[in-house]
mmCIF file of C-alpha atoms in Angstrom:
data_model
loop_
_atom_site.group_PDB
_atom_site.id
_atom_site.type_symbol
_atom_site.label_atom_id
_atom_site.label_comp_id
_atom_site.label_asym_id
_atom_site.label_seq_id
_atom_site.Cartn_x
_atom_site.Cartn_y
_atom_site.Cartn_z
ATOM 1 C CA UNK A 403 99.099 63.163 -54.399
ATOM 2 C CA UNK A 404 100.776 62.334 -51.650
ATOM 3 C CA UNK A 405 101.685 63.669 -47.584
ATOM 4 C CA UNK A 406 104.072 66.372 -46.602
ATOM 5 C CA UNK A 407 105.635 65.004 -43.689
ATOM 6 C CA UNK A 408 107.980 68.209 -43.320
ATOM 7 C CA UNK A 409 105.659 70.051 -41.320
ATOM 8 C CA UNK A 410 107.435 73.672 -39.395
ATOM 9 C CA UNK A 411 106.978 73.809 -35.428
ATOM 10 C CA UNK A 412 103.580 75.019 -34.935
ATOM 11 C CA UNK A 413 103.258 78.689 -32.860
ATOM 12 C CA UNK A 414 100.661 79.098 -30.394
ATOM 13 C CA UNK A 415 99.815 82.512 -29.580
ATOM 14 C CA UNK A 416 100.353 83.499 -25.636
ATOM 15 C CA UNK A 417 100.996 86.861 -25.236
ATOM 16 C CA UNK A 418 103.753 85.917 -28.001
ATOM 17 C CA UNK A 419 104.227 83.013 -30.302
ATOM 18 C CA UNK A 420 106.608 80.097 -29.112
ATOM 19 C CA UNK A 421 106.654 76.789 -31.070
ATOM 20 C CA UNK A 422 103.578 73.933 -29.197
ATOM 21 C CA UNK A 423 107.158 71.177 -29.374
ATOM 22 C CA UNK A 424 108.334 72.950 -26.212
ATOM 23 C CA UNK A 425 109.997 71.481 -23.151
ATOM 24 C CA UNK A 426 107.471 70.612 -20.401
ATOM 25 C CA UNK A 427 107.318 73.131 -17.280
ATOM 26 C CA UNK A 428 109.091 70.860 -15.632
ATOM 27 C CA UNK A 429 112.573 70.813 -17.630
ATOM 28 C CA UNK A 430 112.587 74.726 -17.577
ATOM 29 C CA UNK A 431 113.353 76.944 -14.733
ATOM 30 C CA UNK A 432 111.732 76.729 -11.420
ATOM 31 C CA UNK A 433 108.903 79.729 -11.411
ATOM 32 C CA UNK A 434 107.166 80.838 -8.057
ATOM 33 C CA UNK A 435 104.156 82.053 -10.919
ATOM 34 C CA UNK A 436 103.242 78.549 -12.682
ATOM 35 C CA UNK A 437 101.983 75.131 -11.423
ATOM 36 C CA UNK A 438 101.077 72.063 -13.404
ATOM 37 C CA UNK A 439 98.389 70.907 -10.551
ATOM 38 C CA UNK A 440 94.747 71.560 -11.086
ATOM 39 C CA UNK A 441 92.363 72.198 -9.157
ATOM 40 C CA UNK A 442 94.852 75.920 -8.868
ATOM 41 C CA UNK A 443 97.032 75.850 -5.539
ATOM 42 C CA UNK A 444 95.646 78.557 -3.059
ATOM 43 C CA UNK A 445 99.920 79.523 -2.756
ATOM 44 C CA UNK A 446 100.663 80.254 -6.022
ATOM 45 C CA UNK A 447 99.579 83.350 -7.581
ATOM 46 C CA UNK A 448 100.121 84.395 -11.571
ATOM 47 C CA UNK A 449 102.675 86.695 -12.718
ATOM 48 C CA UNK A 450 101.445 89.843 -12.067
ATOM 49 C CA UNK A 451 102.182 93.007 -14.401
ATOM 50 C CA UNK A 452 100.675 96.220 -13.218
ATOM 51 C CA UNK A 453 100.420 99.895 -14.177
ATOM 52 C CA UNK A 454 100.228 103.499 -12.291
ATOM 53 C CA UNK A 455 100.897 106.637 -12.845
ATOM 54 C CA UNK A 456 104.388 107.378 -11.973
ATOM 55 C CA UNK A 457 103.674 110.286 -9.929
ATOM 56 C CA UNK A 458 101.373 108.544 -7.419
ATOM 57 C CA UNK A 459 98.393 110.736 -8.950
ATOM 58 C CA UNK A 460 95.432 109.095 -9.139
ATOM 59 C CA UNK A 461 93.670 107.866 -13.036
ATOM 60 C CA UNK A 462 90.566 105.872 -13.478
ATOM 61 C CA UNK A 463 90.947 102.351 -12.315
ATOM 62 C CA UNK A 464 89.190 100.799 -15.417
ATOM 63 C CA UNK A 465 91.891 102.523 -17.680
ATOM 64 C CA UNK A 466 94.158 101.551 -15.780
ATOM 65 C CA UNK A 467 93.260 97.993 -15.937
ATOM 66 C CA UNK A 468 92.782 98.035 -19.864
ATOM 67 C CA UNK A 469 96.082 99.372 -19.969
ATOM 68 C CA UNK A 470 97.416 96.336 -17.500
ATOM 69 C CA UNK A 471 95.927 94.203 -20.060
ATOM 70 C CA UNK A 472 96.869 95.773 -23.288
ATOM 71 C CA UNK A 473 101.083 95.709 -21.747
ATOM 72 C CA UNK A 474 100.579 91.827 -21.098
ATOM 73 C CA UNK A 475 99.416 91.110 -24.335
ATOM 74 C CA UNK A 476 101.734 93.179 -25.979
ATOM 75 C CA UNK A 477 104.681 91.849 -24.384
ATOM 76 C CA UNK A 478 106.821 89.291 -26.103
ATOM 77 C CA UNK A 479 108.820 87.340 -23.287
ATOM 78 C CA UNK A 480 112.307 85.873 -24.722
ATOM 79 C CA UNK A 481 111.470 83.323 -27.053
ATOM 80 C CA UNK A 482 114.039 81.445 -29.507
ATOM 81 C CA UNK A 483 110.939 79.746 -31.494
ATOM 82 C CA UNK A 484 109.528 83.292 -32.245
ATOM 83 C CA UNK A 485 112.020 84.349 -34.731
ATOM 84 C CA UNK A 486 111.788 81.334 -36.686
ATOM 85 C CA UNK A 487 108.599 82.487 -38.187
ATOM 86 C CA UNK A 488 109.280 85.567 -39.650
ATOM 87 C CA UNK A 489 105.541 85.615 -41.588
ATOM 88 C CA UNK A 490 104.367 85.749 -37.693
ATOM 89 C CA UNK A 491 104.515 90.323 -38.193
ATOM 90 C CA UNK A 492 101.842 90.028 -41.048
ATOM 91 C CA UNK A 493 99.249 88.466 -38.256
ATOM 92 C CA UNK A 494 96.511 91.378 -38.106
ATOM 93 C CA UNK A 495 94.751 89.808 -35.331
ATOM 94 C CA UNK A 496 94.367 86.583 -32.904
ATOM 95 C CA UNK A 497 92.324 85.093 -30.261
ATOM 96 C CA UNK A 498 93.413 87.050 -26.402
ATOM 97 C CA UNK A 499 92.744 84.293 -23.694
ATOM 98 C CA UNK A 500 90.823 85.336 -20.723
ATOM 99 C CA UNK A 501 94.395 85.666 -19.320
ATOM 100 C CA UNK A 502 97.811 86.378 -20.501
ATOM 101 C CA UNK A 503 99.807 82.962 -21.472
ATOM 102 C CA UNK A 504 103.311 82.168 -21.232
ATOM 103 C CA UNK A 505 105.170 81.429 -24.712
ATOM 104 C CA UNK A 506 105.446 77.403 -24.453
ATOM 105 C CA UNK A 507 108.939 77.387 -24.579
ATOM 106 C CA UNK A 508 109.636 80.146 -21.842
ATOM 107 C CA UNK A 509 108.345 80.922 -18.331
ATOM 108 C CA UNK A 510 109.385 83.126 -15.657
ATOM 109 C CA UNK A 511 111.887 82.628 -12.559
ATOM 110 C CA UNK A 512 111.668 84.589 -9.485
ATOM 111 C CA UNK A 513 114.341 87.011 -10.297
ATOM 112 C CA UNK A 514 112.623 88.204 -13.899
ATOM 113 C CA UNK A 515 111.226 91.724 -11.839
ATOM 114 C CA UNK A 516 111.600 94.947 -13.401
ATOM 115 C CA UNK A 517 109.562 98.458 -13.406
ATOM 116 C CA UNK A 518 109.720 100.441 -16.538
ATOM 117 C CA UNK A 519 108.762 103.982 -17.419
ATOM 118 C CA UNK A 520 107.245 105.429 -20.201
ATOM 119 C CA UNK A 521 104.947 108.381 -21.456
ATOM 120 C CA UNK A 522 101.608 108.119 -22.859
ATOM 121 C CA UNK A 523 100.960 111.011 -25.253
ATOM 122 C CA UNK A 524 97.440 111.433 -26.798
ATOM 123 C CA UNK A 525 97.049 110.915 -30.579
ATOM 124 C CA UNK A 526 100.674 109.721 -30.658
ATOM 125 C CA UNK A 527 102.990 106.991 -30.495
ATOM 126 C CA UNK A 528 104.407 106.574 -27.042
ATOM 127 C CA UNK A 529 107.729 107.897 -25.851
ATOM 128 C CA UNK A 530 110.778 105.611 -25.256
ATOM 129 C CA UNK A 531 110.348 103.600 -22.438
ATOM 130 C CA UNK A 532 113.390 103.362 -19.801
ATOM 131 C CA UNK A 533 113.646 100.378 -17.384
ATOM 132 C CA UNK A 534 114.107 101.839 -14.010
ATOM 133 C CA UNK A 535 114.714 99.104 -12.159
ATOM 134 C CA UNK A 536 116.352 95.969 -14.218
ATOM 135 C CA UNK A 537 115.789 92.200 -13.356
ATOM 136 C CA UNK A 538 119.266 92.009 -14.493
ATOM 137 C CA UNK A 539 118.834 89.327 -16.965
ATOM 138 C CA UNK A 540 119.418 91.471 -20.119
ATOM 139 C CA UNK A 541 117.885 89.340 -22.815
ATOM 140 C CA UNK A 542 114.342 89.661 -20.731
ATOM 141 C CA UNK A 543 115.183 93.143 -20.004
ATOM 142 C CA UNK A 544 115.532 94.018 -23.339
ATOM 143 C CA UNK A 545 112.017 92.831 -24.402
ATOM 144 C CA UNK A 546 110.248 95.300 -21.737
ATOM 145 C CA UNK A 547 110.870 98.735 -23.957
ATOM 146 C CA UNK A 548 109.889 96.710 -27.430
ATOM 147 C CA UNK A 549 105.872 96.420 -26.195
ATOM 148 C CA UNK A 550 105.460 100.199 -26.727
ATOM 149 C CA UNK A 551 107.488 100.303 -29.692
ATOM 150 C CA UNK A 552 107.317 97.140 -31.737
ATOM 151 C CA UNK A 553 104.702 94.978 -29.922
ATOM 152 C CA UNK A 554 103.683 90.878 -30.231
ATOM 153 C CA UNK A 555 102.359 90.624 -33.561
ATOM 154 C CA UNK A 556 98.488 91.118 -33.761
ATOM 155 C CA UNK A 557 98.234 92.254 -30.027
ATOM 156 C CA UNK A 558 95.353 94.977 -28.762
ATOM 157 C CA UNK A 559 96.318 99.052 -28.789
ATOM 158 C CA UNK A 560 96.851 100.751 -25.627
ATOM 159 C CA UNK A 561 93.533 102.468 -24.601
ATOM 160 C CA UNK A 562 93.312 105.913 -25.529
ATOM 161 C CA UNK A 563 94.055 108.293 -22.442
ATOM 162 C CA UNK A 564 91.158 109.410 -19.803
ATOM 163 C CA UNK A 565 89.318 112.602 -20.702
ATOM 164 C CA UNK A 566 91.223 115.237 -19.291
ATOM 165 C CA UNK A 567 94.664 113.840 -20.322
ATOM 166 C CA UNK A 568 96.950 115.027 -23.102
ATOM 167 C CA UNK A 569 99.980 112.584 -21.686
ATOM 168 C CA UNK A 570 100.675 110.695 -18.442
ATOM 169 C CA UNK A 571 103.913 108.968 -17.176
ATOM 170 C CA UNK A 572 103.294 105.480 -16.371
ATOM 171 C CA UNK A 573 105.170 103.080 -13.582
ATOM 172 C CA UNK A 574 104.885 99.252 -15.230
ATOM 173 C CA UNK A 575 105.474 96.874 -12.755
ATOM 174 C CA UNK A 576 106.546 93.121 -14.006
ATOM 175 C CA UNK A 577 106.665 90.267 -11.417
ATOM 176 C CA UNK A 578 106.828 92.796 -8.450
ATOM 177 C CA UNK A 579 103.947 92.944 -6.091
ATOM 178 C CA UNK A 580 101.302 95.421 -7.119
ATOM 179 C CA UNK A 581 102.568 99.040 -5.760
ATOM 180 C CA UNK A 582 99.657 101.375 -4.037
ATOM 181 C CA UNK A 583 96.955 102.302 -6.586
ATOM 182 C CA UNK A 584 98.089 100.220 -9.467
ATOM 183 C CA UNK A 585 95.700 98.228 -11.547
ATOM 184 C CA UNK A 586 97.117 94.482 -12.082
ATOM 185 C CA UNK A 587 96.845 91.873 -14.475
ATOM 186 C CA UNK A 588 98.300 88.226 -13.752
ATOM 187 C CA UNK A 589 99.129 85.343 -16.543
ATOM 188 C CA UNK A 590 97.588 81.972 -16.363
ATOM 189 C CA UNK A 591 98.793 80.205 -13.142
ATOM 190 C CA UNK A 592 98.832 77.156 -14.908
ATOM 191 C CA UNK A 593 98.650 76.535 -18.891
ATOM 192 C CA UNK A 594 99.298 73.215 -21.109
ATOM 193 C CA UNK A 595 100.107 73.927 -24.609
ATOM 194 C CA UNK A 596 97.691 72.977 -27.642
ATOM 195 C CA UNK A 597 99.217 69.806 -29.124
ATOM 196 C CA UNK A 598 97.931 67.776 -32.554
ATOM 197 C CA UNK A 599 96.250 64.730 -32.255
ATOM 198 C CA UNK A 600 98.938 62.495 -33.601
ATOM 199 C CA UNK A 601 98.334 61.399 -37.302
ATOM 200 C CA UNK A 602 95.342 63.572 -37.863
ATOM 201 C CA UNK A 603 97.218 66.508 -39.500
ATOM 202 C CA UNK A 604 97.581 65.495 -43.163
ATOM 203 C CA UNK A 605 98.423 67.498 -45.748
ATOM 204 C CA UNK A 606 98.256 65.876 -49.396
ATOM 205 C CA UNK A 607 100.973 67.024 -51.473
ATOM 206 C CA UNK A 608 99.568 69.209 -55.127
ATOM 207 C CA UNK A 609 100.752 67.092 -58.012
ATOM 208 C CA UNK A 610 101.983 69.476 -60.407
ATOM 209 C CA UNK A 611 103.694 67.616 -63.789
ATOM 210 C CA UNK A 612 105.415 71.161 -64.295
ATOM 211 C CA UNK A 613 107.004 71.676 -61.105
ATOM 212 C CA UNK A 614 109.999 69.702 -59.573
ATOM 213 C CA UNK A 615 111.095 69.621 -56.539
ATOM 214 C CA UNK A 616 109.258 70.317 -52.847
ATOM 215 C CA UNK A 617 106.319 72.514 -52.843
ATOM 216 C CA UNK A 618 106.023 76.065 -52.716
ATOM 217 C CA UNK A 619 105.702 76.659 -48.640
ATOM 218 C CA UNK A 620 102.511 78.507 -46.705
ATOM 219 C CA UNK A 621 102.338 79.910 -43.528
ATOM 220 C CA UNK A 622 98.848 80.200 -42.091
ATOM 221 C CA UNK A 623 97.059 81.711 -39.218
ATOM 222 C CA UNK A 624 94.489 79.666 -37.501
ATOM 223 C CA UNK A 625 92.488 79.061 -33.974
ATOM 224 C CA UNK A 626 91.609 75.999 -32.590
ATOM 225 C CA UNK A 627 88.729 76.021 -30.049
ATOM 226 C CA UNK A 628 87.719 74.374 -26.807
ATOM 227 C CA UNK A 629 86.565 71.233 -29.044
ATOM 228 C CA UNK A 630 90.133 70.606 -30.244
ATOM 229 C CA UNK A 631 88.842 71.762 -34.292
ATOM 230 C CA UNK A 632 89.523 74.250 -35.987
ATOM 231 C CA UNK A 633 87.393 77.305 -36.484
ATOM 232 C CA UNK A 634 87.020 77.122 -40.731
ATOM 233 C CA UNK A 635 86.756 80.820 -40.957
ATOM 234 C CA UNK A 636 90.110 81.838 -39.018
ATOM 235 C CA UNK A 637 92.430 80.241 -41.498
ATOM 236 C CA UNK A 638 94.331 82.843 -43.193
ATOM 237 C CA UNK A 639 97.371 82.985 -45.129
ATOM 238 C CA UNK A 640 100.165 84.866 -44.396
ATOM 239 C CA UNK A 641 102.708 84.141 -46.556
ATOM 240 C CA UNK A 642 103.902 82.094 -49.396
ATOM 241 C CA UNK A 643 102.114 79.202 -51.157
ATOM 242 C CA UNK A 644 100.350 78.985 -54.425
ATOM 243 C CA UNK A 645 96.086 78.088 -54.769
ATOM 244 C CA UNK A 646 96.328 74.354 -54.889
ATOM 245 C CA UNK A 647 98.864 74.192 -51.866
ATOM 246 C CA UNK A 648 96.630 76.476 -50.000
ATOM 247 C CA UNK A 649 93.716 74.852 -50.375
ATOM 248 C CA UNK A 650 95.485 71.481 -49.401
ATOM 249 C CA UNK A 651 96.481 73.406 -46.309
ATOM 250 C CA UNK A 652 93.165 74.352 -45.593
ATOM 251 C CA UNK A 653 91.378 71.141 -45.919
ATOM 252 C CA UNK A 654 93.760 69.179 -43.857
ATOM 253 C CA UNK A 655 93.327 71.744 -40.708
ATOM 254 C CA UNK A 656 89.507 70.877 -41.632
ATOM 255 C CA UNK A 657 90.060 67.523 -40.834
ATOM 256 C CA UNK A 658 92.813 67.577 -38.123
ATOM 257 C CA UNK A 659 91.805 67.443 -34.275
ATOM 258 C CA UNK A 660 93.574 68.859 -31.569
ATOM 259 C CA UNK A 661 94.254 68.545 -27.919
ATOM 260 C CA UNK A 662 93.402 71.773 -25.952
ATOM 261 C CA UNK A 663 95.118 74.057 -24.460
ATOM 262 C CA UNK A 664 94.148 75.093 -20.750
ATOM 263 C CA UNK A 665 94.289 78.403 -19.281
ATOM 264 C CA UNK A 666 94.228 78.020 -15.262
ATOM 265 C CA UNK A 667 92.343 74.771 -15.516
ATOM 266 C CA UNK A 668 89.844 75.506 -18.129
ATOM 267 C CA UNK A 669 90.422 74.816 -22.090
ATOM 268 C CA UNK A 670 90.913 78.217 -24.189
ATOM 269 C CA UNK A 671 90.382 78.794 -27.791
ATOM 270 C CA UNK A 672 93.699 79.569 -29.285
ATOM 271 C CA UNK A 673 95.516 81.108 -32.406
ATOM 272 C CA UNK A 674 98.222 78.838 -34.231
ATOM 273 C CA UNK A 675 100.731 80.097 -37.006
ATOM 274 C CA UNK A 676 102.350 77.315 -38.605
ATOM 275 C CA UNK A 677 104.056 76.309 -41.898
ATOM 276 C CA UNK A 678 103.693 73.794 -44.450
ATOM 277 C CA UNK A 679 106.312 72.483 -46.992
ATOM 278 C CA UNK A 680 109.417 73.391 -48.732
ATOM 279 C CA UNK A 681 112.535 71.441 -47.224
#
């Protein structure tokens, strides 16, 4: 046996999945949400995203919130990385930080604002959301509607509706100050990206006498936690491979050690799609 050096860009799950080979904070576009200093500047605040109801009427503050919450995680920012992992829409689940994360190759500017629109029915999907006021960059713009319909890939559900509610017209506020009433949520105020210990990610190669050529290629689903290792029961397979590739997979990510990622100064547990072999 020997090593597969062609290993795919590893993904590590923000509130979307953006490959952990991203550009440092500092090459991308200034952002009055995101610092790289720890202990957390008093001046800089997170980016916030907050809900209402549209009509100004009042609903339960802790749904509210939860809802906040659930629109964050569901959100997937622009990200070129994300669509090269197209096994990423079989992930059934993933670790949610304590707060929202950026994609590591993407992070907000002060123009990305926008409020959308959109109506909550019980027991049903939710209607078409309209952006009411556009940031005007249209590639960002266009990701605000897709949370309701076609959300990040093993993100939470919206909470059901309060008692009392068959539907409800939500205001969703992103990067805007917090209107009157609204519940708000704000991403991590400063985040480093989980990174591999160099040389400790080594995947032997299966020899198989009847096969030629590269081997078949596995994407997998794991966490790493705030030890830098990687939690043995959260490896799953999402696509491809055969049983001796997998299980080659699985022991290397046994033995591999990480450096971990930090959430507004503190290390978080994360979830990591990546794939190994093929050309």
């Amino acid at each position: 046996m020997h090593s597969i050096h062609r290993l795919r860009p590893l993904a590590a799950f923000a509130c979307a999945a953006a490959a952990l080979a991203a550009a440092p904070l500092g090459a991308q576009s200034a952002s009055p949400f995101q610092t790289r200093t720890c202990p957390l500047p008093a001046d800089v605040a997170g980016y916030p995203v907050w809900v209402k109801a549209a009509d100004g009427a009042a609903l339960d503050s802790a749904w509210t919130r939860a809802a906040a919450d659930a629109v964050a995680r569901r959100w997937e920012p622009p990200s070129r990385r994300r669509v090269r992992l197209a096994a990423l829409n079989r992930l059934q689940g993933r670790v949610l930080p304590p707060e929202p994360r950026w994609p590591d190759d993407w992070t907000p500017s002060a123009s990305h604002v926008a409020r959308v629109e959109v109506t909550l029915h019980r027991g049903a999907r939710p209607g078409e959301a309209s952006v009411a006021v556009p940031s005007g960059d249209r590639a960002f713009d266009r990701t605000l509607p897709e949370l309701f319909r076609n959300p990040a890939p093993g993100s939470p559900d919206l909470p059901d509706l309060p008692a009392g509610l068959d539907s409800v017209r939500l205001a969703v506020g992103f990067g805007l100050a917090p209107d009157a009433g609204a519940q708000a949520v704000r991403f991590a105020t400063q985040q480093t990206p989980l990174t591999v210990v160099p040389g400790t990610l080594d995947v032997a190669r299966p020899t198989d006498p009847q096969r030629a050529g590269p081997p078949l290629p596995v994407t997998v689903k794991y966490d790493v936690d705030t030890e830098g290792r990687v939690i043995p029961r959260s490896i799953e397979v999402l696509e491809g491979g055969d049983r001796a590739m997998n299980d080659a997979v699985q022991a290397g990510l046994l033995r591999a050690r990480f450096s971990v990622a930090q959430s507004n100064c503190r290390p978080v547990t994360l979830s990591v799609v990546q794939q190994f072999g093929g050309r």
